[in-house]
Structures are given as structure tokens and as C-alpha cells.
Amino acid sequence: MDKYALVEKCHNRHHKKSVLRKVMAIAMTVFVVLAGALSGAGNAIYAWALTGDELLEANRAIPVESNQVPNWPQGPIVGAESAILIDADTGVILYEKNVHEREFPASTTKILTCLIASEMCEDDEVVTFSRSAVFDTPRDSNNIAIDVGESLTVLECLQAILIRSANECAFAVAEHITGSDWQSFAEVMNNRAKELGCVDSNFVNPNGLPDDNHYTSAYDLAQIGRAFFADQKLCDITMTPRLHIYPSENQPDEIIENSTVLILPGKTYEYEYLVGAKTGYTDAARSCLVSCAEKDGTRLICVVMKDEAPNQYLDTISLFDYGFSNFYSANVSETETKYNISTTGSFYSGVDVLGNSTPILALNTQDCIIVPKTVDFADLDSEISYDTNDPMEAAIITYSYHGVYLGTAAVEFMAQGDGYTFDELPSSVAATEVEEVEVEEEKVVFVNVTKIALYVGAGVASLLIGFLVVKGIMNYRRRHPNWRAEWKRDRRRRKNGKKYLTIHQEAKQRKAAFMEEGRRRTRGRKRISKRLGENGPSNHYRIK
């Protein structure tokens, strides 16, 4: 075979191998694409299975803990995996379902971020967007398309976060507060969460983007919500249906975005008593909603987590209606009938040592507790604790029902003025109720004020003894001077060439002069008496 034929053979063999490699590469690519497509389809089918009716039924089968309390109002069965309804003022839990289950909060995280920003920043502070704040935000997540180097005020950032759920604004606010990167803001979030009473949370970012280590619970979000919805500015922002940011020298675009929260006024699931709301959604977290509503002076906070749209709105509305319909706020000073003072005689006597004749203890007239309408106030359990740090409080009464906390009332030292006193029942209490209380003596709890009287008496006695001791020391030093100190003092004066009399020498000299004056007058009287005796009374005018 000549060399040309050999070259041609080698060339054909190389060409065949090259074609084979290309075919194998194409086949591998097709296989990977098909595998990815099948995997995606499988995930889609699996996700559909998780988000369908089967998931809702599984969630509805989870027991509602509050429904298991005897004679407690039966709450609705919701499709959320965990849900809670609390009274915003007292923190009393009205409805609880799986409230400590660890859940992904999604964008409901932003209520904590905005709360911290509102507490630590002024509204007109300027927030400049860094590269990390912009580019760490996924393109398919919520944003308002701010560019690197542009700036907004803190208030505009809060509006963008709460109305449009803008993730880059949450990153930028976090960096503004820490002065460094947004990752450092997690420590600030976790510390503030603990201060608010959270027990199940760990936050790693300011906006709730998916992270396995970023989680919380319905209970914790309710505690954060108590502080968040207490800020009227933040409530007003969440109720705003449209974000409108005007161009400025730091940001050239006019930004207009609509809120996607469907429970707001004018939306599909509007709720007339709503005062604020924040939604959240990711594939892992599903639909979440933290909201607050107020009716007839009662403010409730509702949290539903891992629900299916639009059930997060329907479940929230049913929980609010349940709370407003089945519970009421009871003023303890106007309702309580079983507390009185067992040692009233210690504070009333013929001698008014306290300066007045009114009782010294009274229930705080503002303290209220939350009571189910299915339960009588007299059936509540109560416990008195004298462990209080408030100097104006003598004790704290804690109310509960079958172990469910309902609130507290303070027993205060009473000043002159009106107030509910322990030895008088409110005028609103009927005579029949008074008789029932007197019959059921085992339910009467007495405030032990003997200790209080002893403490007060011991304090007064200590002050009196101290005063007498100081007075005695002063008198003793006045009557028994320190002669050695006086001698040293005189010696120093003499060395300095100063002539003077000491205090005691002056006193002695004054005493001697007084006695000499007395003797002189005595001698004068004797002379006058002698002359009167010699010349007789009629010649007394001759005395010179």
C-alpha cells in the first residue's frame, strides 16, 4: 500500500471516530435534557400532589389544640399546617394549631426586618444600594428593579418591602443598619426576636429567600406581629394598595407597583376590620399570612403558615370571625367578686396612723383579661404572686382556665381617689352573686397583706431607730466633747501665734460672767434691803 492510500485510510478512520464522538456527545446532551425534563416533570407532579386537595385534607386532619380544652369555643378547621390567633394586648392565645412547628416564613420575614428598621432608623435616612444588595436578589423574585449606586430613603424602602415585597430593598436596609454586609443583619434579627419572646426561630436573611437554616413558627410570628402592628406607621404602609416612588436626584425612575395582598380593602377577599397584613410564598413555605384586625376595641393577630392559595385568606377571615364572636375583654376591677382583704382591721382603727381611712390596696382599674363566652368569670382559676418589680404593685393576679393563660391584673397600693377596693363589691354585681360568693367559701381567695404590713412597719421602725441613734450620737458628742481633739486644735493655734478661747473655754467664761452678774445683783438687793431697814419705808425715796 502506497503512502497516499495509507494517509487516506487514516483520515477516514479519524473522520469516523470524530463523527462517533459527535454523535455520542449529542446523545449525551439529549439524555441530560430528557432526564432534566423528566425530573422537572416528576417534581412538578410531586409539587402538584403536595399543593392539591390531599395536602389540604392532611393539614385539616392535624388536631387543633385549643379545641381540646373543655368548654372552650370550638374553632374552625383550617387548611394551614399551623395557625394561631392571639389577643394583641394581652398575648392570650385564642386558637392554636401546631403553633410551635418549624416552618419556612418566606416574605413574612420582612415584618421583623421592617420593625427593626423602624426602631433603629429615621424615615429620611438615605439607603444606597450596593452591588450585593442588587445582584444577590434572584431575578425571578419580587423586586422593584433598583440599580447599583441608586438611593432611596428608609421610608421608601419600607414601602417597597411591605407593599411590593421587594427583596433588594430588604438587603439594602439590612446593610444600611449593620454598616457592612446583609449577612451580619441576621444576628440583629435573632436578638430582637428573642427580646420579643420568640422560641422557635432562626433567621439568616432579611427577606425570607429560601434557606434550610431560615425558619420560624406561627407562635413566633405572632409575637413579632404584636410589636409590628403596634406601630401605626407600619400598619398604614401594609394597608396601602399601590407603591408609588417618584424620581429623585438619587434615583431617576418613577416606580409604580400594585400590592398583591388580596385581603386589603377593595380586593377579592377584603376584610372590613383589617388593620394590617403581610403575605409570603415560596415553593417550600407555600402560602403564609400574618395579619391584624380590630373590632369594638379588641385587636387580634392571626398567623397561618403552609396554607394553599387562596385558603390563607379564607382561613384568616374565619379565624378573625371566630375570635370576635366567641371571646370578650373583661375588666377585672369591674368583674372580680372573690378577692378581699382578710386583715382589714390592720388598716382601720380608731387612731388613723396612715393619715386616712381608705383601704390601701386596690385592683388596677385598667387591667383586662380575655374570657371565652362559653365560660363564667367565676369559673376561672386565679393565682396570686407577690413577686413583682413594680414598687407601686403589691401583687399580681394571674387568671387561667384549664391551664390556658387568660391575662393578669395588678394589686396596687391605692392613693387617695377612686378605685375598686377589696372590701367593697362593684355596684354592677347583683346581690345573688354576692350570696353565691359567700356560700362557696372554698373559692374565696384572700390577699395576705399581713406580710405587707410587717414590711411597711419594719421599714418605718428602721427609719425611726436610725433617727434616734443619730440624735443620740449628736447629744453625746455635745455633752462629752473630744478633749484630745480640742487640745490638738489649741496647740496648733498657739504655734501659729493666735490667741483665742476654745468653745468650752468660752462657755465656761460665759458661765462665770453670768454667775458673777448674779452675785452682783444679789449684793445690790441686800444693800437696798439694809437701807430700807434703817430709814424705814417712808424714806425710801432718799436712796440714791
Coordinates of C-alpha atoms in Angstrom, one line a residue, residues 7 35 51 88 116 129 143 175 237 248 254 262 356 364 389 393 395 401 408 492 517 544:
V7 CA -3.0 8.5 4.6
A35 CA -33.5 13.5 32.2
T51 CA -50.3 21.5 46.9
A88 CA -52.7 41.7 70.6
I116 CA -36.1 46.8 63.3
F129 CA -27.9 50.1 47.0
N143 CA -38.1 43.4 43.2
E175 CA -26.7 46.7 55.0
I237 CA -48.0 51.0 54.9
S248 CA -35.1 62.0 42.5
E254 CA -40.9 56.7 38.6
L262 CA -55.9 40.2 48.4
N356 CA -56.6 58.5 106.0
N364 CA -55.9 48.2 88.7
N389 CA -40.6 44.5 90.4
E393 CA -47.7 46.9 93.0
A395 CA -49.2 41.6 94.0
Y401 CA -58.8 28.3 82.5
T408 CA -53.2 39.3 84.6
R492 CA -1.9 74.2 116.6
E517 CA -23.6 89.1 137.5
K544 CA -29.6 107.0 145.8

